């Protein structure tokens, strides 16, 4: 596959992960910044999938180029799945990544059940009528204190099952190999291959 996609995100960490995960699969990713496109779509959806669609569609309408977006977050069992789709806005205005992480740890202080997972919904708008969507997950436990400086968001407090390191203590490649976003994007690459193959045979 040799294709080019616009990545509809304003999060530079996501752009880097998209490039590292999809590059070797033959999909070149171009960021909004590289294209000088400004777009802050309002995330009014009720699910990760709906929000990913809103973001991908908004950028597609601006540039009419194949566009891919991610909506993601951390879902904590003991908090009935919160912060979930509100992960980037947890606690409201005035918090940065570190502040949101501290708030989550504080809200989990008395909880013995530390189970949590990340979800990534990927939406790819190929043309006016063609939309591909996938989801990926990684399951694990919340730590009691932040550990590590790699990655972003809640990575320093997430210990994936079967690993002794938080995703912020892992190298980027190791995180991408098991992450929600890695899993969802690899699934997308499979769907794209099928789609282009079917299209070529029509
Ligand atoms: P865009 O909407 O522009 O893509 P965003 O950061 O606002 O950027 P989301 O609305 O999808 O993206 O929010 C996702 C939040 O979930 C993100 O800001 C982190 O707090 C958290 N998150 C998602 N994936 C993560 C990851 O791989 N590691 C750590 N935290 C993650």
PDB file of N, CA, C and O and ligand atoms in Angstrom, residues 7-14 17-18 32 39-41 43 48 51-52 55 69-74 83-90 97 100 118-121 138 150-156 158 167 175-176 179-181, ligand 1:
ATOM      1  N   UNK A   7      -3.903  13.528   9.058  1.00  0.00           N
ATOM      2  CA  UNK A   7      -4.242  13.109  10.417  1.00  0.00           C
ATOM      3  C   UNK A   7      -4.944  14.266  11.117  1.00  0.00           C
ATOM      4  O   UNK A   7      -4.334  15.303  11.397  1.00  0.00           O
ATOM      5  N   UNK A   8      -6.237  14.059  11.391  1.00  0.00           N
ATOM      6  CA  UNK A   8      -7.066  15.131  11.947  1.00  0.00           C
ATOM      7  C   UNK A   8      -6.945  15.174  13.461  1.00  0.00           C
ATOM      8  O   UNK A   8      -7.846  14.754  14.183  1.00  0.00           O
ATOM      9  N   UNK A   9      -5.807  15.658  13.938  1.00  0.00           N
ATOM     10  CA  UNK A   9      -5.641  15.832  15.384  1.00  0.00           C
ATOM     11  C   UNK A   9      -4.790  17.059  15.651  1.00  0.00           C
ATOM     12  O   UNK A   9      -3.928  17.415  14.835  1.00  0.00           O
ATOM     13  N   UNK A  10      -5.023  17.693  16.797  1.00  0.00           N
ATOM     14  CA  UNK A  10      -4.175  18.803  17.234  1.00  0.00           C
ATOM     15  C   UNK A  10      -3.207  18.338  18.316  1.00  0.00           C
ATOM     16  O   UNK A  10      -2.540  19.163  18.941  1.00  0.00           O
ATOM     17  N   UNK A  11      -3.165  17.037  18.557  1.00  0.00           N
ATOM     18  CA  UNK A  11      -2.295  16.472  19.581  1.00  0.00           C
ATOM     19  C   UNK A  11      -1.018  15.940  18.901  1.00  0.00           C
ATOM     20  O   UNK A  11      -1.057  14.941  18.170  1.00  0.00           O
ATOM     21  N   UNK A  12       0.110  16.623  19.139  1.00  0.00           N
ATOM     22  CA  UNK A  12       1.374  16.281  18.469  1.00  0.00           C
ATOM     23  C   UNK A  12       1.841  14.865  18.818  1.00  0.00           C
ATOM     24  O   UNK A  12       2.481  14.194  18.001  1.00  0.00           O
ATOM     25  N   UNK A  13       1.511  14.397  20.031  1.00  0.00           N
ATOM     26  CA  UNK A  13       1.903  13.026  20.421  1.00  0.00           C
ATOM     27  C   UNK A  13       1.172  11.997  19.562  1.00  0.00           C
ATOM     28  O   UNK A  13       1.738  10.995  19.154  1.00  0.00           O
ATOM     29  N   UNK A  14      -0.112  12.268  19.310  1.00  0.00           N
ATOM     30  CA  UNK A  14      -0.871  11.345  18.455  1.00  0.00           C
ATOM     31  C   UNK A  14      -0.276  11.323  17.042  1.00  0.00           C
ATOM     32  O   UNK A  14      -0.153  10.258  16.440  1.00  0.00           O
ATOM     33  N   UNK A  17       2.665   9.111  16.945  1.00  0.00           N
ATOM     34  CA  UNK A  17       2.290   7.696  17.009  1.00  0.00           C
ATOM     35  C   UNK A  17       1.686   7.224  15.684  1.00  0.00           C
ATOM     36  O   UNK A  17       2.003   6.130  15.205  1.00  0.00           O
ATOM     37  N   UNK A  18       0.824   8.026  15.083  1.00  0.00           N
ATOM     38  CA  UNK A  18       0.244   7.673  13.772  1.00  0.00           C
ATOM     39  C   UNK A  18       1.356   7.412  12.756  1.00  0.00           C
ATOM     40  O   UNK A  18       1.329   6.427  12.028  1.00  0.00           O
ATOM     41  N   UNK A  32      -2.057  18.230  10.420  1.00  0.00           N
ATOM     42  CA  UNK A  32      -2.756  19.500  10.161  1.00  0.00           C
ATOM     43  C   UNK A  32      -1.746  20.638  10.150  1.00  0.00           C
ATOM     44  O   UNK A  32      -1.844  21.560   9.346  1.00  0.00           O
ATOM     45  N   UNK A  39      -8.370  23.398  12.596  1.00  0.00           N
ATOM     46  CA  UNK A  39      -9.692  22.802  12.766  1.00  0.00           C
ATOM     47  C   UNK A  39      -9.827  22.277  14.191  1.00  0.00           C
ATOM     48  O   UNK A  39      -9.022  21.466  14.637  1.00  0.00           O
ATOM     49  N   UNK A  40     -10.800  22.793  14.902  1.00  0.00           N
ATOM     50  CA  UNK A  40     -11.092  22.338  16.278  1.00  0.00           C
ATOM     51  C   UNK A  40     -12.556  21.941  16.302  1.00  0.00           C
ATOM     52  O   UNK A  40     -13.399  22.725  16.725  1.00  0.00           O
ATOM     53  N   UNK A  41     -12.866  20.764  15.818  1.00  0.00           N
ATOM     54  CA  UNK A  41     -14.274  20.339  15.780  1.00  0.00           C
ATOM     55  C   UNK A  41     -14.775  20.107  17.203  1.00  0.00           C
ATOM     56  O   UNK A  41     -14.038  19.579  18.043  1.00  0.00           O
ATOM     57  N   UNK A  43     -16.450  18.224  20.034  1.00  0.00           N
ATOM     58  CA  UNK A  43     -16.681  16.782  20.234  1.00  0.00           C
ATOM     59  C   UNK A  43     -18.008  16.567  20.955  1.00  0.00           C
ATOM     60  O   UNK A  43     -18.061  16.381  22.163  1.00  0.00           O
ATOM     61  N   UNK A  48     -16.825   7.230  21.613  1.00  0.00           N
ATOM     62  CA  UNK A  48     -15.525   7.479  20.975  1.00  0.00           C
ATOM     63  C   UNK A  48     -15.696   7.477  19.451  1.00  0.00           C
ATOM     64  O   UNK A  48     -15.143   8.323  18.756  1.00  0.00           O
ATOM     65  N   UNK A  51     -17.269  10.687  18.060  1.00  0.00           N
ATOM     66  CA  UNK A  51     -16.336  11.822  18.102  1.00  0.00           C
ATOM     67  C   UNK A  51     -15.227  11.690  17.059  1.00  0.00           C
ATOM     68  O   UNK A  51     -14.816  12.682  16.453  1.00  0.00           O
ATOM     69  N   UNK A  52     -14.747  10.478  16.841  1.00  0.00           N
ATOM     70  CA  UNK A  52     -13.707  10.273  15.813  1.00  0.00           C
ATOM     71  C   UNK A  52     -14.282  10.660  14.442  1.00  0.00           C
ATOM     72  O   UNK A  52     -13.608  11.305  13.631  1.00  0.00           O
ATOM     73  N   UNK A  55     -14.482  14.469  14.035  1.00  0.00           N
ATOM     74  CA  UNK A  55     -13.164  15.081  13.781  1.00  0.00           C
ATOM     75  C   UNK A  55     -12.678  14.797  12.358  1.00  0.00           C
ATOM     76  O   UNK A  55     -12.177  15.691  11.671  1.00  0.00           O
ATOM     77  N   UNK A  69      -8.866  10.147  11.839  1.00  0.00           N
ATOM     78  CA  UNK A  69      -8.886  10.785  13.167  1.00  0.00           C
ATOM     79  C   UNK A  69      -8.983   9.722  14.254  1.00  0.00           C
ATOM     80  O   UNK A  69      -9.427   8.593  14.002  1.00  0.00           O
ATOM     81  N   UNK A  70      -8.567  10.113  15.446  1.00  0.00           N
ATOM     82  CA  UNK A  70      -8.636   9.230  16.621  1.00  0.00           C
ATOM     83  C   UNK A  70      -9.414   9.939  17.714  1.00  0.00           C
ATOM     84  O   UNK A  70      -9.208  11.125  17.953  1.00  0.00           O
ATOM     85  N   UNK A  71     -10.327   9.217  18.363  1.00  0.00           N
ATOM     86  CA  UNK A  71     -10.853   9.708  19.633  1.00  0.00           C
ATOM     87  C   UNK A  71     -10.566   8.621  20.655  1.00  0.00           C
ATOM     88  O   UNK A  71     -10.823   7.443  20.403  1.00  0.00           O
ATOM     89  N   UNK A  72      -9.996   9.032  21.772  1.00  0.00           N
ATOM     90  CA  UNK A  72      -9.496   8.018  22.697  1.00  0.00           C
ATOM     91  C   UNK A  72      -9.638   8.481  24.137  1.00  0.00           C
ATOM     92  O   UNK A  72      -9.982   9.632  24.400  1.00  0.00           O
ATOM     93  N   UNK A  73      -9.361   7.563  25.054  1.00  0.00           N
ATOM     94  CA  UNK A  73      -9.413   7.925  26.464  1.00  0.00           C
ATOM     95  C   UNK A  73      -9.195   6.718  27.345  1.00  0.00           C
ATOM     96  O   UNK A  73      -9.090   5.587  26.852  1.00  0.00           O
ATOM     97  N   UNK A  74      -9.135   7.001  28.640  1.00  0.00           N
ATOM     98  CA  UNK A  74      -8.932   5.933  29.616  1.00  0.00           C
ATOM     99  C   UNK A  74     -10.258   5.690  30.348  1.00  0.00           C
ATOM    100  O   UNK A  74     -10.942   6.644  30.739  1.00  0.00           O
ATOM    101  N   UNK A  83     -12.707   8.398  33.166  1.00  0.00           N
ATOM    102  CA  UNK A  83     -13.212   9.575  32.452  1.00  0.00           C
ATOM    103  C   UNK A  83     -13.693   9.280  31.028  1.00  0.00           C
ATOM    104  O   UNK A  83     -14.409  10.096  30.466  1.00  0.00           O
ATOM    105  N   UNK A  84     -13.309   8.152  30.417  1.00  0.00           N
ATOM    106  CA  UNK A  84     -13.839   7.772  29.103  1.00  0.00           C
ATOM    107  C   UNK A  84     -13.693   8.847  28.046  1.00  0.00           C
ATOM    108  O   UNK A  84     -12.596   9.393  27.874  1.00  0.00           O
ATOM    109  N   UNK A  85     -14.814   9.180  27.384  1.00  0.00           N
ATOM    110  CA  UNK A  85     -14.717  10.161  26.280  1.00  0.00           C
ATOM    111  C   UNK A  85     -14.359  11.559  26.796  1.00  0.00           C
ATOM    112  O   UNK A  85     -14.039  12.448  26.015  1.00  0.00           O
ATOM    113  N   UNK A  86     -14.427  11.745  28.106  1.00  0.00           N
ATOM    114  CA  UNK A  86     -14.080  13.061  28.677  1.00  0.00           C
ATOM    115  C   UNK A  86     -12.639  13.117  29.185  1.00  0.00           C
ATOM    116  O   UNK A  86     -12.272  14.041  29.912  1.00  0.00           O
ATOM    117  N   UNK A  87     -11.797  12.149  28.800  1.00  0.00           N
ATOM    118  CA  UNK A  87     -10.428  12.060  29.334  1.00  0.00           C
ATOM    119  C   UNK A  87      -9.625  13.344  29.154  1.00  0.00           C
ATOM    120  O   UNK A  87      -8.886  13.747  30.051  1.00  0.00           O
ATOM    121  N   UNK A  88      -9.767  13.984  27.977  1.00  0.00           N
ATOM    122  CA  UNK A  88      -8.972  15.196  27.718  1.00  0.00           C
ATOM    123  C   UNK A  88      -9.514  16.396  28.491  1.00  0.00           C
ATOM    124  O   UNK A  88      -8.831  17.406  28.620  1.00  0.00           O
ATOM    125  N   UNK A  89     -10.755  16.254  29.003  1.00  0.00           N
ATOM    126  CA  UNK A  89     -11.402  17.397  29.690  1.00  0.00           C
ATOM    127  C   UNK A  89     -11.676  17.069  31.151  1.00  0.00           C
ATOM    128  O   UNK A  89     -12.453  17.777  31.806  1.00  0.00           O
ATOM    129  N   UNK A  90     -11.090  15.999  31.672  1.00  0.00           N
ATOM    130  CA  UNK A  90     -11.387  15.535  33.037  1.00  0.00           C
ATOM    131  C   UNK A  90     -11.085  16.638  34.051  1.00  0.00           C
ATOM    132  O   UNK A  90      -9.993  17.215  34.035  1.00  0.00           O
ATOM    133  N   UNK A  97      -2.164  17.871  31.599  1.00  0.00           N
ATOM    134  CA  UNK A  97      -2.059  16.406  31.678  1.00  0.00           C
ATOM    135  C   UNK A  97      -1.718  15.950  33.100  1.00  0.00           C
ATOM    136  O   UNK A  97      -2.332  15.021  33.633  1.00  0.00           O
ATOM    137  N   UNK A 100      -4.688  16.434  35.515  1.00  0.00           N
ATOM    138  CA  UNK A 100      -5.760  15.442  35.311  1.00  0.00           C
ATOM    139  C   UNK A 100      -5.367  14.092  35.887  1.00  0.00           C
ATOM    140  O   UNK A 100      -6.190  13.381  36.479  1.00  0.00           O
ATOM    141  N   UNK A 118      -7.483   1.598  28.028  1.00  0.00           N
ATOM    142  CA  UNK A 118      -7.544   2.682  27.048  1.00  0.00           C
ATOM    143  C   UNK A 118      -8.361   2.191  25.861  1.00  0.00           C
ATOM    144  O   UNK A 118      -8.244   1.029  25.450  1.00  0.00           O
ATOM    145  N   UNK A 119      -9.154   3.094  25.296  1.00  0.00           N
ATOM    146  CA  UNK A 119      -9.867   2.826  24.042  1.00  0.00           C
ATOM    147  C   UNK A 119      -9.419   3.844  23.001  1.00  0.00           C
ATOM    148  O   UNK A 119      -9.242   5.022  23.335  1.00  0.00           O
ATOM    149  N   UNK A 120      -9.252   3.381  21.780  1.00  0.00           N
ATOM    150  CA  UNK A 120      -9.032   4.293  20.660  1.00  0.00           C
ATOM    151  C   UNK A 120     -10.031   3.959  19.562  1.00  0.00           C
ATOM    152  O   UNK A 120     -10.109   2.811  19.123  1.00  0.00           O
ATOM    153  N   UNK A 121     -10.830   4.953  19.160  1.00  0.00           N
ATOM    154  CA  UNK A 121     -11.698   4.783  17.995  1.00  0.00           C
ATOM    155  C   UNK A 121     -11.046   5.550  16.859  1.00  0.00           C
ATOM    156  O   UNK A 121     -10.677   6.718  17.003  1.00  0.00           O
ATOM    157  N   UNK A 138      -6.342  -1.475  25.131  1.00  0.00           N
ATOM    158  CA  UNK A 138      -5.277  -2.124  25.903  1.00  0.00           C
ATOM    159  C   UNK A 138      -5.738  -2.115  27.362  1.00  0.00           C
ATOM    160  O   UNK A 138      -6.213  -1.093  27.867  1.00  0.00           O
ATOM    161  N   UNK A 150       7.888   9.135  29.168  1.00  0.00           N
ATOM    162  CA  UNK A 150       7.565   9.003  27.732  1.00  0.00           C
ATOM    163  C   UNK A 150       6.055   9.121  27.527  1.00  0.00           C
ATOM    164  O   UNK A 150       5.288   9.106  28.488  1.00  0.00           O
ATOM    165  N   UNK A 151       5.661   9.182  26.267  1.00  0.00           N
ATOM    166  CA  UNK A 151       4.227   9.194  25.955  1.00  0.00           C
ATOM    167  C   UNK A 151       3.579  10.506  26.353  1.00  0.00           C
ATOM    168  O   UNK A 151       4.216  11.561  26.361  1.00  0.00           O
ATOM    169  N   UNK A 152       2.300  10.443  26.737  1.00  0.00           N
ATOM    170  CA  UNK A 152       1.545  11.649  27.090  1.00  0.00           C
ATOM    171  C   UNK A 152       0.357  11.250  27.949  1.00  0.00           C
ATOM    172  O   UNK A 152       0.164  10.077  28.274  1.00  0.00           O
ATOM    173  N   UNK A 153      -0.458  12.239  28.270  1.00  0.00           N
ATOM    174  CA  UNK A 153      -1.721  11.973  28.977  1.00  0.00           C
ATOM    175  C   UNK A 153      -1.539  11.120  30.221  1.00  0.00           C
ATOM    176  O   UNK A 153      -0.728  11.434  31.101  1.00  0.00           O
ATOM    177  N   UNK A 154      -2.288  10.035  30.273  1.00  0.00           N
ATOM    178  CA  UNK A 154      -2.327   9.177  31.467  1.00  0.00           C
ATOM    179  C   UNK A 154      -1.283   8.064  31.425  1.00  0.00           C
ATOM    180  O   UNK A 154      -1.314   7.163  32.279  1.00  0.00           O
ATOM    181  N   UNK A 155      -0.353   8.097  30.457  1.00  0.00           N
ATOM    182  CA  UNK A 155       0.649   7.019  30.348  1.00  0.00           C
ATOM    183  C   UNK A 155       1.422   6.751  31.646  1.00  0.00           C
ATOM    184  O   UNK A 155       1.656   5.580  31.975  1.00  0.00           O
ATOM    185  N   UNK A 156       1.813   7.784  32.417  1.00  0.00           N
ATOM    186  CA  UNK A 156       2.613   7.501  33.622  1.00  0.00           C
ATOM    187  C   UNK A 156       1.873   6.720  34.710  1.00  0.00           C
ATOM    188  O   UNK A 156       2.515   6.225  35.649  1.00  0.00           O
ATOM    189  N   UNK A 158      -0.475   4.186  33.925  1.00  0.00           N
ATOM    190  CA  UNK A 158      -1.122   2.996  33.340  1.00  0.00           C
ATOM    191  C   UNK A 158      -0.113   1.872  33.148  1.00  0.00           C
ATOM    192  O   UNK A 158       0.868   2.011  32.410  1.00  0.00           O
ATOM    193  N   UNK A 167       3.148   2.662  30.538  1.00  0.00           N
ATOM    194  CA  UNK A 167       3.367   2.990  29.118  1.00  0.00           C
ATOM    195  C   UNK A 167       4.238   4.239  28.973  1.00  0.00           C
ATOM    196  O   UNK A 167       4.773   4.485  27.895  1.00  0.00           O
ATOM    197  N   UNK A 175       5.334   0.682  23.311  1.00  0.00           N
ATOM    198  CA  UNK A 175       3.962   1.115  23.597  1.00  0.00           C
ATOM    199  C   UNK A 175       3.075   0.896  22.364  1.00  0.00           C
ATOM    200  O   UNK A 175       1.991   0.308  22.464  1.00  0.00           O
ATOM    201  N   UNK A 176       3.553   1.346  21.196  1.00  0.00           N
ATOM    202  CA  UNK A 176       2.731   1.232  19.978  1.00  0.00           C
ATOM    203  C   UNK A 176       2.385  -0.219  19.636  1.00  0.00           C
ATOM    204  O   UNK A 176       1.352  -0.502  19.051  1.00  0.00           O
ATOM    205  N   UNK A 179      -0.533  -0.882  22.196  1.00  0.00           N
ATOM    206  CA  UNK A 179      -1.477   0.166  22.625  1.00  0.00           C
ATOM    207  C   UNK A 179      -2.830   0.076  21.900  1.00  0.00           C
ATOM    208  O   UNK A 179      -2.953  -0.524  20.830  1.00  0.00           O
ATOM    209  N   UNK A 180      -3.813   0.697  22.523  1.00  0.00           N
ATOM    210  CA  UNK A 180      -5.131   0.867  21.927  1.00  0.00           C
ATOM    211  C   UNK A 180      -5.041   1.468  20.527  1.00  0.00           C
ATOM    212  O   UNK A 180      -5.644   1.000  19.589  1.00  0.00           O
ATOM    213  N   UNK A 181      -4.222   2.538  20.397  1.00  0.00           N
ATOM    214  CA  UNK A 181      -4.101   3.218  19.100  1.00  0.00           C
ATOM    215  C   UNK A 181      -3.387   2.321  18.085  1.00  0.00           C
ATOM    216  O   UNK A 181      -3.771   2.267  16.914  1.00  0.00           O
TER     217      UNK A 181
HETATM  218  P1  LIG B   1      -7.506  15.636  19.297  1.00  0.00           P
HETATM  219  O1  LIG B   1      -8.956  15.656  19.720  1.00  0.00           O
HETATM  220  O2  LIG B   1      -7.087  16.894  18.585  1.00  0.00           O
HETATM  221  O3  LIG B   1      -7.141  14.393  18.537  1.00  0.00           O
HETATM  222  P2  LIG B   1      -7.019  15.262  22.136  1.00  0.00           P
HETATM  223  O4  LIG B   1      -5.787  15.053  22.935  1.00  0.00           O
HETATM  224  O5  LIG B   1      -8.001  16.299  22.643  1.00  0.00           O
HETATM  225  O6  LIG B   1      -6.580  15.608  20.620  1.00  0.00           O
HETATM  226  P3  LIG B   1      -9.028  13.230  22.567  1.00  0.00           P
HETATM  227  O7  LIG B   1     -10.170  14.167  22.584  1.00  0.00           O
HETATM  228  O8  LIG B   1      -9.185  11.932  21.820  1.00  0.00           O
HETATM  229  O9  LIG B   1      -7.731  13.890  21.930  1.00  0.00           O
HETATM  230  O10 LIG B   1      -8.615  12.936  24.073  1.00  0.00           O
HETATM  231  C1  LIG B   1      -7.831  11.846  24.366  1.00  0.00           C
HETATM  232  C2  LIG B   1      -7.277  11.987  25.777  1.00  0.00           C
HETATM  233  O11 LIG B   1      -7.222  10.657  26.357  1.00  0.00           O
HETATM  234  C3  LIG B   1      -5.841  12.482  25.733  1.00  0.00           C
HETATM  235  O12 LIG B   1      -5.774  13.893  25.823  1.00  0.00           O
HETATM  236  C4  LIG B   1      -5.230  11.773  26.922  1.00  0.00           C
HETATM  237  O13 LIG B   1      -5.534  12.459  28.098  1.00  0.00           O
HETATM  238  C5  LIG B   1      -5.966  10.431  26.931  1.00  0.00           C
HETATM  239  N1  LIG B   1      -5.228   9.451  26.090  1.00  0.00           N
HETATM  240  C6  LIG B   1      -5.610   8.957  24.880  1.00  0.00           C
HETATM  241  N2  LIG B   1      -4.679   8.133  24.389  1.00  0.00           N
HETATM  242  C7  LIG B   1      -3.679   8.103  25.281  1.00  0.00           C
HETATM  243  C8  LIG B   1      -2.444   7.462  25.333  1.00  0.00           C
HETATM  244  O14 LIG B   1      -1.998   6.716  24.331  1.00  0.00           O
HETATM  245  N3  LIG B   1      -1.688   7.636  26.417  1.00  0.00           N
HETATM  246  C9  LIG B   1      -2.107   8.406  27.438  1.00  0.00           C
HETATM  247  N4  LIG B   1      -3.248   9.089  27.467  1.00  0.00           N
HETATM  248  C10 LIG B   1      -4.048   8.940  26.393  1.00  0.00           C
END
